[in-house]
Tab-separated table of C-alpha atoms and ligand atoms in Angstrom:
chain	number	residue	atom	x	y	z
A	1	MET	CA	-0.045	-0.117	-0.060
A	2	SER	CA	1.429	3.453	-0.935
A	3	ALA	CA	1.912	6.336	1.759
A	4	LYS	CA	-1.004	8.831	2.062
A	5	GLY	CA	1.360	11.560	2.431
A	6	LYS	CA	5.019	12.598	1.966
A	7	VAL	CA	7.296	14.560	4.212
A	8	ASN	CA	9.910	17.006	2.949
A	9	PHE	CA	12.958	18.212	4.373
A	10	MET	CA	15.092	21.247	3.998
A	11	VAL	CA	18.066	20.056	6.278
A	12	GLU	CA	20.461	22.558	6.528
A	13	ARG	CA	17.820	24.773	8.445
A	14	CYS	CA	17.247	22.323	11.064
A	15	LYS	CA	18.400	22.798	14.629
A	16	GLY	CA	17.469	18.979	15.877
A	17	CYS	CA	14.804	20.608	18.354
A	18	GLY	CA	12.955	17.630	18.059
A	19	PHE	CA	9.350	18.779	17.816
A	20	CYS	CA	8.677	17.296	14.665
A	21	ILE	CA	9.691	13.663	15.648
A	22	GLU	CA	7.833	14.165	18.885
A	23	PHE	CA	4.475	15.550	17.501
A	24	CYS	CA	4.030	13.462	14.302
A	25	PRO	CA	0.878	11.523	15.049
A	26	VAL	CA	2.079	8.376	13.576
A	27	LYS	CA	5.959	8.288	14.365
A	28	VAL	CA	7.450	8.567	10.891
A	29	LEU	CA	10.371	10.524	11.617
A	30	GLU	CA	13.402	10.114	13.601
A	31	PHE	CA	17.134	11.651	13.931
A	32	SER	CA	19.622	11.003	11.652
A	33	LYS	CA	23.029	9.705	12.280
A	34	ASP	CA	24.330	12.200	10.369
A	35	TYR	CA	24.751	16.225	10.836
A	36	ASN	CA	24.092	18.987	8.909
A	37	MET	CA	26.403	21.749	8.156
A	38	LYS	CA	25.342	23.741	11.588
A	39	GLY	CA	26.143	20.265	13.100
A	40	TYR	CA	22.727	19.346	14.045
A	41	HIS	CA	21.082	15.766	13.922
A	42	PHE	CA	18.296	16.201	11.347
A	43	PRO	CA	14.888	14.011	11.101
A	44	VAL	CA	14.753	11.636	8.364
A	45	ALA	CA	11.541	9.665	7.242
A	46	ALA	CA	12.412	6.551	8.818
A	47	HIS	CA	8.811	5.017	7.976
A	48	SER	CA	7.807	6.974	5.135
A	49	GLU	CA	5.021	4.442	4.788
A	50	LYS	CA	3.117	5.436	7.320
A	51	CYS	CA	3.083	9.428	6.425
A	52	ILE	CA	-0.480	10.575	6.218
A	53	GLY	CA	0.523	14.185	5.340
A	54	CYS	CA	-0.772	16.094	8.087
A	55	ASN	CA	1.617	18.345	8.476
A	56	MET	CA	2.111	18.439	12.137
A	57	CYS	CA	5.545	18.063	11.714
A	58	GLY	CA	5.433	21.663	9.290
A	59	MET	CA	3.185	23.089	12.003
A	60	TYR	CA	5.484	22.683	14.574
A	61	CYS	CA	8.560	23.048	12.998
A	62	PRO	CA	10.230	26.434	14.458
A	63	ASP	CA	12.438	26.575	11.520
A	64	PHE	CA	10.630	26.329	8.239
A	65	ALA	CA	12.445	23.160	7.716
A	66	ILE	CA	10.083	20.496	7.286
A	67	TRP	CA	6.180	19.971	6.089
A	68	GLY	CA	3.949	17.182	5.242
A	69	GLU	CA	1.576	16.980	2.131
A	70	LYS	CA	-0.855	14.557	1.229
A	71	ASN	CA	-0.724	12.936	-1.831
A	72	LYS	CA	-2.769	13.454	-4.757
B	1	MET	CA	18.987	19.170	-2.352
B	2	GLU	CA	17.402	22.313	-1.426
B	3	ASN	CA	15.783	23.718	-4.599
B	4	VAL	CA	12.163	22.928	-2.987
B	5	LYS	CA	9.985	25.381	-1.721
B	6	HIS	CA	8.396	25.687	1.669
B	7	PRO	CA	4.779	25.991	1.826
B	8	LEU	CA	4.524	29.439	4.175
B	9	SER	CA	7.645	30.827	1.734
B	10	LYS	CA	5.381	33.751	0.141
B	11	TYR	CA	5.250	35.110	3.986
B	12	LEU	CA	8.735	34.343	5.060
B	13	ARG	CA	11.887	36.709	3.857
B	14	GLU	CA	13.889	33.257	2.826
B	15	ASP	CA	16.931	35.485	2.238
B	16	ARG	CA	17.016	35.876	5.962
B	17	MET	CA	16.718	32.244	6.499
B	18	PRO	CA	18.241	30.408	8.985
B	19	HIS	CA	17.007	32.893	11.530
B	20	MET	CA	18.566	33.882	14.603
B	21	TRP	CA	16.612	32.105	17.374
B	22	CYS	CA	18.014	29.052	19.273
B	23	PRO	CA	17.359	25.474	19.165
B	24	GLY	CA	13.731	24.748	20.380
B	25	CYS	CA	13.019	28.561	20.897
B	26	GLY	CA	9.089	28.483	20.560
B	27	ILE	CA	9.172	32.376	18.869
B	28	GLY	CA	9.468	30.423	15.207
B	29	THR	CA	6.857	28.151	15.663
B	30	ALA	CA	4.789	31.025	16.874
B	31	MET	CA	5.893	32.844	13.823
B	32	ASN	CA	4.677	29.733	11.742
B	33	ALA	CA	1.281	29.304	13.493
B	34	PHE	CA	0.845	33.607	12.587
B	35	MET	CA	1.559	32.516	9.070
B	36	HIS	CA	-0.688	29.733	8.631
B	37	ALA	CA	-3.322	32.151	10.278
B	38	LEU	CA	-2.554	34.784	7.530
B	39	GLU	CA	-2.829	32.256	4.815
B	40	LYS	CA	-6.374	31.184	6.430
B	41	SER	CA	-7.413	34.812	6.587
B	42	GLY	CA	-7.217	35.360	3.007
B	43	LEU	CA	-5.829	39.041	3.465
B	44	GLU	CA	-3.726	40.051	0.414
B	45	LYS	CA	-0.028	40.624	1.828
B	46	ASN	CA	-0.440	44.197	0.841
B	47	ASP	CA	-3.354	44.948	3.176
B	48	ILE	CA	-1.103	43.679	6.379
B	49	ALA	CA	1.478	45.228	8.278
B	50	VAL	CA	3.437	43.718	11.060
B	51	VAL	CA	4.972	46.118	14.005
B	52	SER	CA	7.539	44.905	16.601
B	53	GLY	CA	9.647	46.133	19.122
B	54	ILE	CA	13.170	44.853	20.361
B	55	GLY	CA	13.863	41.578	21.756
B	56	CYS	CA	14.174	38.236	20.462
B	57	THR	CA	10.440	38.490	19.642
B	58	GLY	CA	10.738	41.722	18.182
B	59	ARG	CA	12.906	40.101	15.175
B	60	VAL	CA	9.750	38.753	13.904
B	61	ALA	CA	9.163	42.100	11.728
B	62	GLY	CA	12.629	41.411	10.199
B	63	TYR	CA	11.529	38.019	8.995
B	64	VAL	CA	8.232	38.256	7.381
B	65	ASP	CA	7.695	39.625	3.890
B	66	LEU	CA	5.118	41.959	4.592
B	67	ASP	CA	5.233	45.660	5.003
B	68	SER	CA	7.262	45.815	8.663
B	69	PHE	CA	8.308	47.778	11.287
B	70	HIS	CA	11.224	46.634	13.702
B	71	THR	CA	10.480	49.734	16.093
B	72	THR	CA	12.127	50.887	19.478
B	73	HIS	CA	11.838	48.837	22.972
B	74	GLY	CA	8.333	49.011	24.275
B	75	ARG	CA	7.085	51.330	21.505
B	76	ALA	CA	5.809	48.947	18.950
B	77	ILE	CA	2.054	49.704	19.973
B	78	PRO	CA	2.409	53.509	19.791
B	79	PHE	CA	4.217	53.177	16.255
B	80	ALA	CA	1.195	50.576	15.177
B	81	GLU	CA	-1.284	53.196	16.242
B	82	GLY	CA	-0.044	55.990	14.168
B	83	LEU	CA	0.034	53.456	10.903
B	84	LYS	CA	-3.381	52.664	11.690
B	85	ALA	CA	-4.408	56.192	11.939
B	86	THR	CA	-3.446	57.034	8.516
B	87	LYS	CA	-4.277	53.815	6.696
B	88	PRO	CA	-7.256	52.421	8.673
B	89	ASP	CA	-8.172	50.111	6.045
B	90	THR	CA	-4.604	48.199	6.801
B	91	LYS	CA	-4.735	45.047	9.131
B	92	VAL	CA	-2.108	46.101	11.757
B	93	ILE	CA	-0.467	43.421	13.987
B	94	VAL	CA	1.659	43.867	16.639
B	95	ILE	CA	4.281	40.754	17.679
B	96	SER	CA	6.547	41.134	20.502
B	97	GLY	CA	7.788	40.094	23.772
B	98	ASP	CA	6.542	40.573	27.341
B	99	GLY	CA	9.512	42.462	28.141
B	100	ASP	CA	8.416	44.484	25.018
B	101	LEU	CA	4.628	44.652	25.329
B	102	MET	CA	4.262	44.563	29.189
B	103	SER	CA	6.982	45.782	31.147
B	104	ILE	CA	8.733	48.569	29.433
B	105	GLY	CA	5.698	49.006	27.075
B	106	GLY	CA	2.910	48.228	29.632
B	107	ASN	CA	1.564	51.687	29.628
B	108	HIS	CA	0.918	51.493	26.076
B	109	PHE	CA	-0.705	48.200	26.145
B	110	ILE	CA	-3.307	49.075	28.490
B	111	HIS	CA	-3.896	52.522	26.867
B	112	ALA	CA	-4.373	50.884	23.566
B	113	GLY	CA	-7.083	48.573	25.033
B	114	ARG	CA	-8.920	51.141	26.939
B	115	LYS	CA	-9.211	53.038	23.612
B	116	ASN	CA	-10.096	49.970	21.708
B	117	MET	CA	-7.307	50.615	19.051
B	118	ASP	CA	-8.258	48.164	15.912
B	119	LEU	CA	-4.945	46.601	16.358
B	120	THR	CA	-3.932	42.632	16.997
B	121	VAL	CA	-1.402	42.535	19.822
B	122	ILE	CA	0.153	39.122	19.716
B	123	CYS	CA	2.406	38.544	22.831
B	124	VAL	CA	5.358	35.974	22.790
B	125	ASN	CA	5.287	35.381	26.626
B	126	ASN	CA	8.742	33.517	27.467
B	127	LEU	CA	8.736	35.028	30.767
B	128	ASN	CA	11.619	36.745	30.818
B	129	TYR	CA	13.830	39.668	28.672
B	130	ALA	CA	15.326	36.930	26.652
B	131	MET	CA	17.799	39.018	24.088
B	132	THR	CA	19.464	41.034	27.086
B	133	GLY	CA	20.725	37.932	28.977
B	134	GLY	CA	17.467	36.599	30.882
B	135	GLN	CA	16.160	39.126	33.320
B	136	VAL	CA	13.085	39.594	35.214
B	137	SER	CA	10.204	40.483	33.454
B	138	ALA	CA	6.803	41.965	33.931
B	139	THR	CA	5.541	38.217	33.582
B	140	THR	CA	8.232	36.153	35.573
B	141	PRO	CA	6.749	33.690	37.816
B	142	VAL	CA	8.137	34.190	41.637
B	143	ARG	CA	10.690	31.724	42.454
B	144	SER	CA	12.310	31.833	38.896
B	145	ILE	CA	15.704	32.241	38.830
B	146	THR	CA	16.940	34.856	36.222
B	147	ALA	CA	20.074	36.861	35.833
B	148	THR	CA	18.420	39.710	37.782
B	149	ALA	CA	16.916	37.440	40.313
B	150	PRO	CA	19.862	34.776	41.285
B	151	HIS	CA	18.137	33.591	44.291
B	152	GLY	CA	14.639	33.726	42.397
B	153	SER	CA	12.187	36.307	41.639
B	154	PHE	CA	9.961	37.501	44.258
B	155	THR	CA	7.640	40.400	42.508
B	156	THR	CA	3.992	39.483	41.696
B	157	PRO	CA	3.843	38.741	37.987
B	158	PHE	CA	1.078	40.590	35.698
B	159	SER	CA	-1.047	37.849	34.570
B	160	LEU	CA	-1.663	39.058	30.931
B	161	PRO	CA	-5.151	37.782	29.958
B	162	PHE	CA	-6.455	39.648	33.383
B	163	LEU	CA	-4.547	42.549	32.225
B	164	ALA	CA	-6.021	42.796	28.785
B	165	GLU	CA	-9.625	42.243	29.860
B	166	ALA	CA	-9.052	45.121	32.759
B	167	SER	CA	-8.368	47.144	29.987
B	168	GLY	CA	-10.951	46.668	27.505
B	169	ALA	CA	-9.938	44.091	25.023
B	170	VAL	CA	-12.596	42.606	22.784
B	171	TYR	CA	-10.873	39.188	22.161
B	172	VAL	CA	-8.591	37.481	24.816
B	173	ALA	CA	-6.999	33.941	24.337
B	174	ARG	CA	-3.824	32.253	25.720
B	175	TRP	CA	-2.122	29.252	24.296
B	176	THR	CA	1.130	27.731	24.439
B	177	VAL	CA	3.130	27.045	21.321
B	178	PHE	CA	2.376	23.055	22.012
B	179	HIS	CA	-1.497	24.202	21.347
B	180	ILE	CA	-0.727	24.753	17.734
B	181	ARG	CA	-4.133	24.207	16.242
B	182	GLU	CA	-5.700	26.425	18.925
B	183	LEU	CA	-3.000	28.723	18.626
B	184	GLN	CA	-3.461	29.389	14.721
B	185	LYS	CA	-7.296	29.501	15.435
B	186	ALA	CA	-6.877	32.388	18.024
B	187	MET	CA	-4.536	34.395	15.901
B	188	LEU	CA	-6.820	34.115	13.056
B	189	GLU	CA	-9.692	35.267	14.688
B	190	ALA	CA	-7.784	37.949	16.314
B	191	ILE	CA	-6.681	39.202	12.804
B	192	ASN	CA	-10.424	39.154	12.211
B	193	LYS	CA	-11.939	40.955	15.196
B	194	LYS	CA	-12.287	44.431	14.809
B	195	GLY	CA	-10.995	46.168	17.751
B	196	PHE	CA	-8.436	45.457	20.488
B	197	SER	CA	-7.499	41.362	20.276
B	198	PHE	CA	-5.328	39.802	22.028
B	199	VAL	CA	-3.435	36.779	22.071
B	200	GLU	CA	-0.812	35.545	24.594
B	201	VAL	CA	1.672	32.532	23.660
B	202	ILE	CA	3.458	30.755	25.884
B	203	SER	CA	6.722	29.810	24.725
B	204	PRO	CA	10.072	28.271	25.624
B	205	CYS	CA	13.353	30.195	26.016
B	206	PRO	CA	15.330	27.354	26.696
B	207	THR	CA	18.673	28.988	26.406
B	208	LEU	CA	17.902	31.294	29.474
B	209	TYR	CA	14.848	30.779	31.056
B	210	GLU	CA	14.321	27.016	31.170
B	211	ARG	CA	18.089	26.648	31.588
B	212	ARG	CA	18.364	28.583	34.202
B	213	ASN	CA	15.430	26.950	36.333
B	214	LYS	CA	16.471	23.370	35.222
B	215	MET	CA	13.526	22.862	33.310
B	216	GLY	CA	15.292	21.124	30.258
B	217	ASP	CA	15.322	21.759	26.747
B	218	GLY	CA	12.618	23.464	24.343
B	219	LEU	CA	11.133	20.031	23.713
B	220	ALA	CA	11.027	19.025	27.544
B	221	ARG	CA	9.228	22.425	28.046
B	222	MET	CA	6.747	21.511	25.290
B	223	LYS	CA	5.924	18.148	26.859
B	224	PHE	CA	5.488	20.361	30.274
B	225	TYR	CA	2.666	22.413	28.289
B	226	LYS	CA	0.980	19.241	26.796
B	227	GLU	CA	0.797	17.862	30.639
B	228	ASN	CA	0.134	20.733	32.833
B	229	SER	CA	-1.982	23.190	30.773
B	230	ILE	CA	-5.600	23.375	31.602
B	231	VAL	CA	-7.838	24.014	28.880
B	232	LYS	CA	-10.566	26.247	29.939
B	233	ASN	CA	-12.468	28.531	27.166
B	234	GLY	CA	-14.481	31.013	28.926
B	235	ALA	CA	-12.565	30.930	32.162
B	236	ASP	CA	-12.405	33.777	34.477
B	237	THR	CA	-9.039	35.535	33.696
B	238	LYS	CA	-8.592	36.054	37.549
B	239	GLU	CA	-7.877	32.413	37.443
B	240	THR	CA	-5.172	32.729	34.541
B	241	ASN	CA	-2.127	33.427	36.967
B	242	ILE	CA	1.039	31.242	35.915
B	243	GLU	CA	3.242	29.736	38.985
B	244	ILE	CA	6.201	28.233	38.684
B	245	ASN	CA	5.988	24.324	37.877
B	246	LYS	CA	2.204	24.476	38.235
B	247	PRO	CA	-0.478	24.080	35.957
B	248	PHE	CA	-2.027	26.696	34.307
B	249	VAL	CA	-5.024	27.814	32.122
B	250	VAL	CA	-5.215	28.131	28.609
B	251	GLY	CA	-8.263	28.781	26.353
B	252	LYS	CA	-10.445	31.611	24.721
B	253	PHE	CA	-11.270	33.761	27.267
B	254	ILE	CA	-12.966	36.862	25.999
B	255	ASP	CA	-14.791	37.314	22.599
B	256	ILE	CA	-17.304	40.174	22.186
B	257	GLU	CA	-18.763	42.174	19.497
B	258	GLY	CA	-20.323	45.737	18.823
B	259	LYS	CA	-17.449	47.745	20.872
B	260	PRO	CA	-17.034	50.610	19.058
B	261	THR	CA	-13.248	51.277	18.216
B	262	TYR	CA	-11.342	54.304	18.689
B	263	LEU	CA	-11.783	56.083	15.214
B	264	GLU	CA	-15.392	55.017	15.173
B	265	SER	CA	-15.799	56.564	18.459
B	266	MET	CA	-13.876	59.652	17.187
B	267	ASN	CA	-16.219	60.081	13.848
B	268	LYS	CA	-19.237	59.545	15.649
B	269	TYR	CA	-18.368	62.303	18.313
B	270	TYR	CA	-17.176	64.764	15.114
B	271	ASP	CA	-19.772	64.005	12.959
B	272	GLU	CA	-22.269	65.084	15.841
B	273	THR	CA	-20.056	67.980	17.061
B	274	PHE	CA	-19.019	69.301	13.696
B	275	GLN	CA	-21.573	68.219	11.253
B	276	CYS	CA	-22.899	71.802	10.093
B	277	GLN	CA	-19.174	73.189	10.108
B	278	LEU	CA	-18.273	73.923	6.518
B	279	GLY	CA	-15.399	71.717	4.824
B	280	TYR	CA	-15.915	68.794	7.685
B	281	LYS	CA	-15.691	65.589	6.768
B	282	THR	CA	-15.445	62.156	8.291
B	283	TYR	CA	-11.946	61.124	8.750
B	284	LYS	CA	-11.302	58.100	6.628
B	285	GLY	CA	-7.416	57.911	6.548
B	286	THR	CA	-4.935	60.551	5.668
B	287	ARG	CA	-5.485	59.228	1.601
B	288	TYR	CA	-8.822	60.563	1.783
B	289	SER	CA	-9.526	63.408	4.172
B	290	CYS	CA	-9.776	66.403	5.745
B	291	ASN	CA	-9.390	68.449	8.834
B	292	ILE	CA	-11.342	70.964	10.160
B	293	SER	CA	-10.507	73.990	8.888
B	294	ASP	CA	-11.908	77.614	9.462
B	295	GLY	CA	-14.411	76.804	6.765
B	296	GLY	CA	-11.631	76.393	4.540
B	297	VAL	CA	-11.262	73.456	1.662
B	298	SER	CA	-11.205	69.691	2.788
B	299	GLU	CA	-9.554	68.094	0.118
B	300	GLY	CA	-6.844	65.771	0.455
B	301	CYS	CA	-4.359	67.498	2.749
B	302	MET	CA	-2.057	64.385	2.238
B	303	ASP	CA	-1.409	63.207	-1.181
B	304	ASP	CA	0.164	60.040	-2.365
C	1	TPP	C1	15.190	51.586	26.035
C	1	TPP	C2	15.769	50.473	25.846
C	1	TPP	N1	15.942	49.808	27.112
C	1	TPP	C3	16.328	48.416	27.065
C	1	TPP	C4	16.726	48.172	25.852
C	1	TPP	C5	17.465	46.662	26.086
C	1	TPP	N2	16.878	45.427	25.918
C	1	TPP	C6	16.595	44.874	24.274
C	1	TPP	S1	15.701	43.698	24.219
C	1	TPP	C7	15.303	43.746	25.936
C	1	TPP	C8	14.057	42.858	26.285
C	1	TPP	C9	13.228	42.099	25.424
C	1	TPP	O1	12.484	41.080	26.309
C	1	TPP	P1	10.966	40.588	25.318
C	1	TPP	O2	10.410	41.571	25.072
C	1	TPP	O3	10.344	39.726	26.341
C	1	TPP	O4	11.682	39.762	24.397
C	1	TPP	P2	12.289	38.358	24.278
C	1	TPP	O5	13.887	38.675	23.993
C	1	TPP	O6	12.201	37.808	25.832
C	1	TPP	O7	11.646	37.726	22.882
C	1	TPP	C10	15.522	44.884	26.336
C	1	TPP	C11	15.561	44.951	27.800
C	1	TPP	C12	16.477	48.684	24.686
C	1	TPP	N3	17.119	47.966	23.472
C	1	TPP	N4	16.106	49.742	24.563
C	2	SF4	S1	11.131	20.773	14.093
C	2	SF4	FE1	12.062	21.567	12.432
C	2	SF4	S2	14.265	22.399	13.494
C	2	SF4	FE2	13.077	20.704	14.910
C	2	SF4	S3	14.320	18.833	14.469
C	2	SF4	FE3	12.044	19.041	13.043
C	2	SF4	S4	13.194	19.982	11.363
C	2	SF4	FE4	14.555	20.084	12.507
C	3	SF4	S1	3.125	14.885	7.828
C	3	SF4	FE1	2.150	14.106	9.424
C	3	SF4	S2	2.701	11.926	9.016
C	3	SF4	FE2	3.965	12.750	7.628
C	3	SF4	S3	5.983	12.902	8.932
C	3	SF4	FE3	4.808	15.109	9.104
C	3	SF4	S4	3.502	14.769	10.843
C	3	SF4	FE4	4.483	12.689	10.375
C	4	SF4	S1	17.632	33.644	23.810
C	4	SF4	FE1	15.493	32.302	24.495
C	4	SF4	S2	14.040	33.846	23.396
C	4	SF4	FE2	16.013	34.286	22.300
C	4	SF4	S3	16.121	32.917	20.467
C	4	SF4	FE3	17.204	31.823	22.600
C	4	SF4	S4	15.550	30.747	23.041
C	4	SF4	FE4	14.628	32.022	21.892
C	5	MG	MG1	10.237	37.539	26.671
């Protein structure tokens, strides 16, 4: 089954606060092992198949680094 | 990789990103919620102006891709009043901190409420003067450790919803940055409201307030809000005090219709007083208008 939504990233803006990971209702996101250029772990879609495109991640992100969208 | 566009991009000064706010600071989330509210409002960008004072929150004026004013410390409201007076059709929204709006600028806040200025005021309350190193502000809870209260603060803070109501605001709500949908909705309602509307946004300052008070990072504070906020729409604003490490009330407290704004009161009064005087015209902004001269002309005294 294909995912209902898709999550997008601008990882270089991320400051690793973890809000998106914590408040994703279906736990799509996890911290990366890698660092971005500023030295923060950023979120990755570890379970992209679960994404419902609700954009809770996008609404919480203080840094405009992530957002979700529904698949058409 | 980064040739994608954020959906709120049209409201953001992309060239200023990344912004200066610390990791886990709630101001970015508050600004994000504000942009969602703007999107839902259907307002044209040209019809909106944002005014901020000085502080970490005051930086919002520099990050929104709208007409904006980054004013002097404490004086965002007077600047906003001036702007609104000359262009009454513009939605004027003040976004600033608890220090700026309620400490140094507290007097402007209460009088804007008293006069029912047609403005929306959004106060990001992080319980301290963050930008200058975390001093006690007018909202710092008793026993908080700050740069100016190393043994704990002992002065009684303002409860902002109570202050706003007492001053005369027609819309008063308080949410935290955890209550993201409620916050967006409150901002939208406040923007749509005629008269003096007020939204308090409780927000973490992990670098100063939370760190000194051993409250953990921004995320820990978000979890604290989740577990300790009591949603009580319509609550008496006397119940909205904030005590350190204790549960506190959030919600929409005041939403009233029909109270005349400053401009409406002024026009009604002057219409009655000067109706027979030659040259008198109801004031609609400097673009249209006229003053009362001694029987002189009343065509556009300002042109633009
Ligand atoms: C007239 C004047 N007094 C003092 C200052 C120093 N000052 C700059 S920001 C600030 C406090 C800001 O606090 P707040 O409005 O709560 O914003 P925050 O940084 O917490 O978001 C102070 C006292 C100033 N810039 N101008
Ligand atoms: S909410 Fe934004 S800044 Fe925070 S970890 Fe997620 S993407 Fe990074
Ligand atoms: S769009 Fe919703 S489901 Fe998808 S990652 Fe973001 S919060 Fe999770
Ligand atoms: S000092 Fe506090 S309020 Fe200022 S950006 Fe950092 S966390 Fe935010
Ligand atoms: Mg502050």
